[in-house]
CSV table of C-alpha atoms and ligand atoms in Angstrom, one decimal:
chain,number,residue,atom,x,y,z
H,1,UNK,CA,85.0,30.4,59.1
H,2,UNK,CA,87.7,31.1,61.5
H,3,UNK,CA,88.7,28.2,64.0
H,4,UNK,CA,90.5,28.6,67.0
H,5,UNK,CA,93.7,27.0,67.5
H,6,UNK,CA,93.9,24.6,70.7
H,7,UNK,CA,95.3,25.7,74.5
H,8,UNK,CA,96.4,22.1,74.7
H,9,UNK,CA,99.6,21.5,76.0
H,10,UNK,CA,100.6,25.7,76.0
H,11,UNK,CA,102.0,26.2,79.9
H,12,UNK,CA,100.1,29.1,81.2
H,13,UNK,CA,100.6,30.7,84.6
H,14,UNK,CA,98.0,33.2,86.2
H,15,UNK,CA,99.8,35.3,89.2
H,16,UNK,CA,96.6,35.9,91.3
H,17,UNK,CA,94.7,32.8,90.4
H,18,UNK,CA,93.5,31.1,93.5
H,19,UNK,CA,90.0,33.2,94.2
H,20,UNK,CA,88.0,35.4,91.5
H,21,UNK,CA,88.6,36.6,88.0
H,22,UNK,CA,92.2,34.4,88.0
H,23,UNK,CA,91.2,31.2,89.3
H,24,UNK,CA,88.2,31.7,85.9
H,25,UNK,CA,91.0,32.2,83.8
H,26,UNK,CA,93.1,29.6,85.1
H,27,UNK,CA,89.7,27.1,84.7
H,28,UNK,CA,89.1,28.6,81.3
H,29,UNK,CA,93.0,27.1,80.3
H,30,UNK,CA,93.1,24.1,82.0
H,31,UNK,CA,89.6,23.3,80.2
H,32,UNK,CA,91.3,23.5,77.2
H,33,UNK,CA,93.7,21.2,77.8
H,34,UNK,CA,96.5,24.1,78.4
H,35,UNK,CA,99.0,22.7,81.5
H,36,UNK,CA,98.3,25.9,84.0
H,37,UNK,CA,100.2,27.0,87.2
H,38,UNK,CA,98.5,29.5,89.5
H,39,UNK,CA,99.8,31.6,92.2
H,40,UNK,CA,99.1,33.9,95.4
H,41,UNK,CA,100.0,34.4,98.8
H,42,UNK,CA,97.7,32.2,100.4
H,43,UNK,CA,98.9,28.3,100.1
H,44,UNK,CA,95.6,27.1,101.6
H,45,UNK,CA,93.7,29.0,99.0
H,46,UNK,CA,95.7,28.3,96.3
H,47,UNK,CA,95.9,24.4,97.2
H,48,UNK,CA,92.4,24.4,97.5
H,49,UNK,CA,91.8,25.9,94.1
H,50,UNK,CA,94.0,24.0,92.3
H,51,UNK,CA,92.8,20.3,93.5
H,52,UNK,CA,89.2,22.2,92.3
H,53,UNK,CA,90.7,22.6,88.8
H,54,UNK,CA,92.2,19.2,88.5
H,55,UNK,CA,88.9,17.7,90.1
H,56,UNK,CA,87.5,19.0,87.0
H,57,UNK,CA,90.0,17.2,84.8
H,58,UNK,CA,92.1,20.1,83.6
H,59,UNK,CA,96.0,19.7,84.8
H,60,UNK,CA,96.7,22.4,87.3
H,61,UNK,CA,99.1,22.4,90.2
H,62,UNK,CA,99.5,26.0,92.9
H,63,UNK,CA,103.0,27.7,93.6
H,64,UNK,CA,102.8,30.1,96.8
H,65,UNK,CA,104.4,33.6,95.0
H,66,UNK,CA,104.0,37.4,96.3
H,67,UNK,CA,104.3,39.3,92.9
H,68,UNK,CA,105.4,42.4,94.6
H,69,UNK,CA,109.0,40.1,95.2
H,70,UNK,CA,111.0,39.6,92.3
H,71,UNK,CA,112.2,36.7,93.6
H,72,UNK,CA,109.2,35.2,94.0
H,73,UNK,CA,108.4,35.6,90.6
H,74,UNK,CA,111.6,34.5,89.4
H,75,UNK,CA,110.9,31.5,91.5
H,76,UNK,CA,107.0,31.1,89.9
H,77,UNK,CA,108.5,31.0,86.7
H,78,UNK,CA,111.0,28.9,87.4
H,79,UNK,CA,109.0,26.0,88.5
H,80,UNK,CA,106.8,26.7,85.8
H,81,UNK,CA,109.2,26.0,83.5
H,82,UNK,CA,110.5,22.8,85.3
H,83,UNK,CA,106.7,21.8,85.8
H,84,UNK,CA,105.7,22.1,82.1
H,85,UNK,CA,108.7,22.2,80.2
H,86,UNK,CA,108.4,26.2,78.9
H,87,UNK,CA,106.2,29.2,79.5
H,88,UNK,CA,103.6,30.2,76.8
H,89,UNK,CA,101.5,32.4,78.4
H,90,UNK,CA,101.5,34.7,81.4
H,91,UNK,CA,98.5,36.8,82.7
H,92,UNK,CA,99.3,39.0,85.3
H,93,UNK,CA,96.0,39.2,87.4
H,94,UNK,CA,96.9,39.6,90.9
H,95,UNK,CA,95.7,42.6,92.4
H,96,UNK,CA,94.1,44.0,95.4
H,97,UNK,CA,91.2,47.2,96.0
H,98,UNK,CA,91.7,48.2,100.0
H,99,UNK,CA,89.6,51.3,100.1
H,100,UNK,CA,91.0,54.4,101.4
H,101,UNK,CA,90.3,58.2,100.5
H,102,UNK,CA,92.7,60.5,99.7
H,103,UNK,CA,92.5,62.5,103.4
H,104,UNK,CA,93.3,58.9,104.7
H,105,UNK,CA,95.5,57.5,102.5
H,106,UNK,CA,99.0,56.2,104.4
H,107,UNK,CA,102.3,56.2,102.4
H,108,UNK,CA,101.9,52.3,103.8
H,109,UNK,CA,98.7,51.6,101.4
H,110,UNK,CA,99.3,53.6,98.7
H,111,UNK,CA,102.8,51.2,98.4
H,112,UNK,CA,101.3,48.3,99.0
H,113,UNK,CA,98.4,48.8,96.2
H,114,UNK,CA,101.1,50.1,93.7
H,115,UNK,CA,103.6,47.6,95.0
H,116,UNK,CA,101.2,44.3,94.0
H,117,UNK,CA,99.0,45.9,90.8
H,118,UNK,CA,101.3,47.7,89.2
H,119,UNK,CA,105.1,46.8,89.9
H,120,UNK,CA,103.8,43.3,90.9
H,121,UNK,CA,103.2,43.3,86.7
H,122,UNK,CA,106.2,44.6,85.4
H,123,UNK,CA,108.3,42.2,88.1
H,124,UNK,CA,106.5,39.5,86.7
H,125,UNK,CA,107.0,40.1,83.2
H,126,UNK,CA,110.5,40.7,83.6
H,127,UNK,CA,110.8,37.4,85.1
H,128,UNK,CA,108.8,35.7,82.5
H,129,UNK,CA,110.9,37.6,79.5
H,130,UNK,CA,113.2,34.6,78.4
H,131,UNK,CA,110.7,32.1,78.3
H,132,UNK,CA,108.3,33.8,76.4
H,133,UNK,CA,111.1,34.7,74.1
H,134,UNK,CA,112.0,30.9,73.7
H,135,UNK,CA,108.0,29.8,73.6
H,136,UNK,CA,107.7,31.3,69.8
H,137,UNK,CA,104.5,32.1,70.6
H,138,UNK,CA,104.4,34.1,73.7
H,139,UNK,CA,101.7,35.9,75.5
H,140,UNK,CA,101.1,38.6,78.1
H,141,UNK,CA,97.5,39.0,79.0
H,142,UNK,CA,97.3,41.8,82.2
H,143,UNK,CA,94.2,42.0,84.2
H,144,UNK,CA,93.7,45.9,84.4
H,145,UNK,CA,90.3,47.5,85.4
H,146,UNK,CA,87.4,50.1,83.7
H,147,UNK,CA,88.2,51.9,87.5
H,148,UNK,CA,91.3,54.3,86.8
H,149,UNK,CA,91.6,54.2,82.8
H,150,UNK,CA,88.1,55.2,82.3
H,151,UNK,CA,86.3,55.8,85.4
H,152,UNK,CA,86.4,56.6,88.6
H,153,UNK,CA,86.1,56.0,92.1
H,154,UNK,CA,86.0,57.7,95.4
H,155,UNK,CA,88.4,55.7,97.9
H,156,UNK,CA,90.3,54.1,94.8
H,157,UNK,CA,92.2,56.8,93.6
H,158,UNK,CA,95.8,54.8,94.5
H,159,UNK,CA,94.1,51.6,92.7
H,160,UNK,CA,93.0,53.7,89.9
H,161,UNK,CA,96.3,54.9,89.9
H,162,UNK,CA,97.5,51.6,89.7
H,163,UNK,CA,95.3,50.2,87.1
H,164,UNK,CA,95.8,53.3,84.2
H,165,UNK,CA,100.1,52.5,85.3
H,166,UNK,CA,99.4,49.0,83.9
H,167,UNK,CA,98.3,50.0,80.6
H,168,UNK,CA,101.3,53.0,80.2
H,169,UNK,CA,103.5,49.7,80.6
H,170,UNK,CA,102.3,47.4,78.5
H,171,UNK,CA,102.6,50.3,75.3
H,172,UNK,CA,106.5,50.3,76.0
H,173,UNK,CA,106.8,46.7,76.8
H,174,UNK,CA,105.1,45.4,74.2
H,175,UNK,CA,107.6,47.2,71.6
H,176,UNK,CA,110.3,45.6,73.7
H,177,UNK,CA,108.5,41.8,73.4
H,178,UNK,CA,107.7,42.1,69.7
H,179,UNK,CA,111.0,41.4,68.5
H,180,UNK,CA,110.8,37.6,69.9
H,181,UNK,CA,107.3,37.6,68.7
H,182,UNK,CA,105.5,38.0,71.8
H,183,UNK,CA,102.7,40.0,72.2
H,184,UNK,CA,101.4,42.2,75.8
H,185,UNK,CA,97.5,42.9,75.9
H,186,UNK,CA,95.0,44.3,78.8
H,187,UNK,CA,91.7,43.3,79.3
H,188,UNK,CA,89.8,45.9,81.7
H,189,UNK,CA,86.8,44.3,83.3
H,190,UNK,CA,83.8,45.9,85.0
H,191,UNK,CA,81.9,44.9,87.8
H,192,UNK,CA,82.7,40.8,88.0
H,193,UNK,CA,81.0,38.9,90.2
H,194,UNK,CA,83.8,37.3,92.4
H,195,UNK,CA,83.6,35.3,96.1
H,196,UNK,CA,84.6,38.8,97.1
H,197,UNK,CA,81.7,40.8,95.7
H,198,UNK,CA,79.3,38.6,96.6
H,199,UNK,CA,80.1,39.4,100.2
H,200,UNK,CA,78.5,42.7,99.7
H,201,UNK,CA,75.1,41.4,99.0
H,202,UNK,CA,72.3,41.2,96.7
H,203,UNK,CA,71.2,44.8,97.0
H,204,UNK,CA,74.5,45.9,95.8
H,205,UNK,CA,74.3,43.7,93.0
H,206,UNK,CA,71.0,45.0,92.0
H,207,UNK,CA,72.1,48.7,92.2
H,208,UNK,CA,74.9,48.0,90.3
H,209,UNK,CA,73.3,45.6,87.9
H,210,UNK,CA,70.4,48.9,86.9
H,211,UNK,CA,73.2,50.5,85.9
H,212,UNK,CA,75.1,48.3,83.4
H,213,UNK,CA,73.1,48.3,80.0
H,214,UNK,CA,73.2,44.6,79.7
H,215,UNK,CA,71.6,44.7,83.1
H,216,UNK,CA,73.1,42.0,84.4
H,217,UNK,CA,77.3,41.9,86.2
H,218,UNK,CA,79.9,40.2,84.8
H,219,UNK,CA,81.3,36.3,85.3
H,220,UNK,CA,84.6,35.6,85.9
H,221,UNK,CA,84.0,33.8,82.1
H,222,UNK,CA,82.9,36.5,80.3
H,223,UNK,CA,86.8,38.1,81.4
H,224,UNK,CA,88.4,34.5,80.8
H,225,UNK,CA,87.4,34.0,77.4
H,226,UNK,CA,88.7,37.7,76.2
H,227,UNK,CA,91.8,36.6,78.0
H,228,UNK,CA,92.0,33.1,76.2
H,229,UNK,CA,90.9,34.9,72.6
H,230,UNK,CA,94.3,37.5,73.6
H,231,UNK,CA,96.6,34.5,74.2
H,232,UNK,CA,95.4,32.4,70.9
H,233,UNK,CA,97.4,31.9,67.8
H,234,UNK,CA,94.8,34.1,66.1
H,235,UNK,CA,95.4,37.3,68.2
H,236,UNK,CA,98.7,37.0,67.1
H,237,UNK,CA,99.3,40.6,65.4
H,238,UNK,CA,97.3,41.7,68.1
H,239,UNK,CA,99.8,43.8,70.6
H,240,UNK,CA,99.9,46.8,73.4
H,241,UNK,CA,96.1,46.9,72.9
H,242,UNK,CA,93.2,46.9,76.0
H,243,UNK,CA,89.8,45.7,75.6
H,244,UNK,CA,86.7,46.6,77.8
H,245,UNK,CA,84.5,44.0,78.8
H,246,UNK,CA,81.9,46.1,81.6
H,247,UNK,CA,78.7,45.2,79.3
H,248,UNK,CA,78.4,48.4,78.0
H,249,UNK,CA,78.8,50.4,81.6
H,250,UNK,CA,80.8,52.9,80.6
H,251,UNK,CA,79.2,54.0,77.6
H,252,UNK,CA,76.3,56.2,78.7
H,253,UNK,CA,77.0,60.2,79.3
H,254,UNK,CA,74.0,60.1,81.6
H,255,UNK,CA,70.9,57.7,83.1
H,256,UNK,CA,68.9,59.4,80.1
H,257,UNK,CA,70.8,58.1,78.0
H,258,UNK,CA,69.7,54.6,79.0
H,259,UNK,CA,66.6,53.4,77.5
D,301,NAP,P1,90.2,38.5,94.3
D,301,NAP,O1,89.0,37.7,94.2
D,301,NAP,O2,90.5,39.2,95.5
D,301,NAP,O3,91.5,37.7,93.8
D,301,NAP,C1,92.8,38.3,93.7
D,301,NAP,C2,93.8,37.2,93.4
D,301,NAP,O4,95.1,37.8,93.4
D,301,NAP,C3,93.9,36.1,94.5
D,301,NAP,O5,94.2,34.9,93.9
D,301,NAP,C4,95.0,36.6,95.4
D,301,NAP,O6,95.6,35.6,96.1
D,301,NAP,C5,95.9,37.2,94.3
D,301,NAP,N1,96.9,38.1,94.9
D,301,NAP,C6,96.6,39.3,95.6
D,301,NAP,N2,97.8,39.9,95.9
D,301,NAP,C7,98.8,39.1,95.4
D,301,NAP,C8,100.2,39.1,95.5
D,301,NAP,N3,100.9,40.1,96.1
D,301,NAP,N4,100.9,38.1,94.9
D,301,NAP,C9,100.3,37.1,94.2
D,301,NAP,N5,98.9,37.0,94.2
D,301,NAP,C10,98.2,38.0,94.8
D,301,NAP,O7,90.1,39.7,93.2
D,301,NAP,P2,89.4,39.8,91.7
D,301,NAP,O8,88.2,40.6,91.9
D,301,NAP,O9,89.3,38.4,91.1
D,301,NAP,O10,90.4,40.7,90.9
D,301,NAP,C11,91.4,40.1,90.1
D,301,NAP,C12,92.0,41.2,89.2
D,301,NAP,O11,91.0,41.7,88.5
D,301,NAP,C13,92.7,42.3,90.0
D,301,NAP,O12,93.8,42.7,89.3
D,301,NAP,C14,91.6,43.4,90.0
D,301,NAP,O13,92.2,44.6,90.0
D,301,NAP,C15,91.0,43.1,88.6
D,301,NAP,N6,89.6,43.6,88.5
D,301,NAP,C16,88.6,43.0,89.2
D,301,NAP,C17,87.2,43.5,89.0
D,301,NAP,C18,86.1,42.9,89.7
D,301,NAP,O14,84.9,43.4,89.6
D,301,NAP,N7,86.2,41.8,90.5
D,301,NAP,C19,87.0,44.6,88.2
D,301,NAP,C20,88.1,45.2,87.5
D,301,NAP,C21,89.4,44.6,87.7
D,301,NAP,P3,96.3,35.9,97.6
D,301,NAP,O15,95.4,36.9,98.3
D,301,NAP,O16,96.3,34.5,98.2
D,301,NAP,O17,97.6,36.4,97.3
């Protein structure tokens, strides 16, 4: 029988943890007893999500950081570190989808989506590099997406863009990590069901539901525990690698092909 090792004590941060898939992942930690610091833009937001968490008994506290700055994510780490004594594991989740086709498309947006996803990642690695190296056992978990790597979508070609740059990074970085024993990994969710997606209503989420071969969308826990299983002592040889978790979307060539 394998048995997990605990989260207790490990200092996490989620960048991008106040709303959605982060602020799952961050409840998924701090439910195992890990000490968890999660950022974004918006201090209301982020204050309010974190009292959530610790009104739930797990030990969170929010730190306002724009991962597109690298001083702000020198500056998440840093208090990070001061916070909970070290940094164990980072996931790098923030991330936004504006819409916008190709004909449309500013130099403005296509910046600001690359700018956040994918250099927002790589500042907040290189921020994080020295205390994973001094944790011993360090993890990267980066939120990337089915939409870009595998699939795609009209209006979210710079987002797609974005998403498929997040896994040609991790490959190199994690050869640069390994030495120090840490270990980069992607997990590339489907359609989640966020405060965001709800917002477009239930008929969407029917549609979109037909289509998925475990008929049903995904929770922000079904992406938090493949996070959780990436950061555990077990997963440790486990390194530059992605996993899917879209209950079984993007596996059928065709409608016919669903039963
Ligand atoms: P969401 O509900 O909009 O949450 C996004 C989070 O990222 C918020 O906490 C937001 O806080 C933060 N964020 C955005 N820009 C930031 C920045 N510049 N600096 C720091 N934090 C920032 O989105 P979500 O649906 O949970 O998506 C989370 C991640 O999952 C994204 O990377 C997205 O690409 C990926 N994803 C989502 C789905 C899905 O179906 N939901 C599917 C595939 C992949 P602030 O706005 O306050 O900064």
């Amino acid at each position: 029988m394998i048995m997990f090792s605990s989260m207790k004590g490990r200092s996490v941060l989620v960048a991008g943890g106040s709303r959605g898939i982060g602020k799952g992942i961050a409840a998924a930690f701090a439910a195992e007893g890990a000490q968890v610091v999660i950022t974004g833009r918006d201090r209301q937001a982020g204050e309010s999500a974190a009292s959530e968490l610790a009104a739930a008994g797990g030990n969170a506290c929010y730190i306002q950081a724009d991962v597109a700055k690298p001083a702000d994510c020198a500056q998440m780490v840093a208090a990070t570190i001061e916070r909970n004594g070290g940094l164990d594991v980072l996931c790098c989740n923030a991330g936004v989808f504006p819409s916008a086709s190709l004909a449309e498309m500013t130099p403005g947006q296509l910046d600001e989506v690359l700018g956040i996803n994918l250099k927002g990642t790589v500042f907040a690695v290189q921020a994080a590099l020295d205390a994973l190296s001094r944790s011993g056992r360090g993890r990267v978990v980066v939120t990337s997406s089915i939409t870009g790597p595998v699939t795609g979508y009209a209006g979210w070609a710079h987002y797609g863009a974005s998403k498929a740059g997040q896994l040609g990074f991790i490959r190199s970085a994690a050869l640069e990590l390994a030495p120090a024993g840490v270990t980069i990994n992607a997990v590339m969710p489907g359609n989640i069901i966020t405060e965001g997606l709800a917002d477009l209503g239930e008929e969407y989420e029917q549609t979109m539901a037909a289509s998925i071969p475990l008929k049903r969308l995904g929770s922000v826990a079904d992406i938090a525990s493949a996070v959780l299983f990436f950061a555990s002592e077990q997963a440790g040889y486990i390194t530059g690698q992605t996993l899917i978790i879209d209950g079984g979307q993007t596996i059928p060539e065709s409608l016919e092909a669903m039963v």
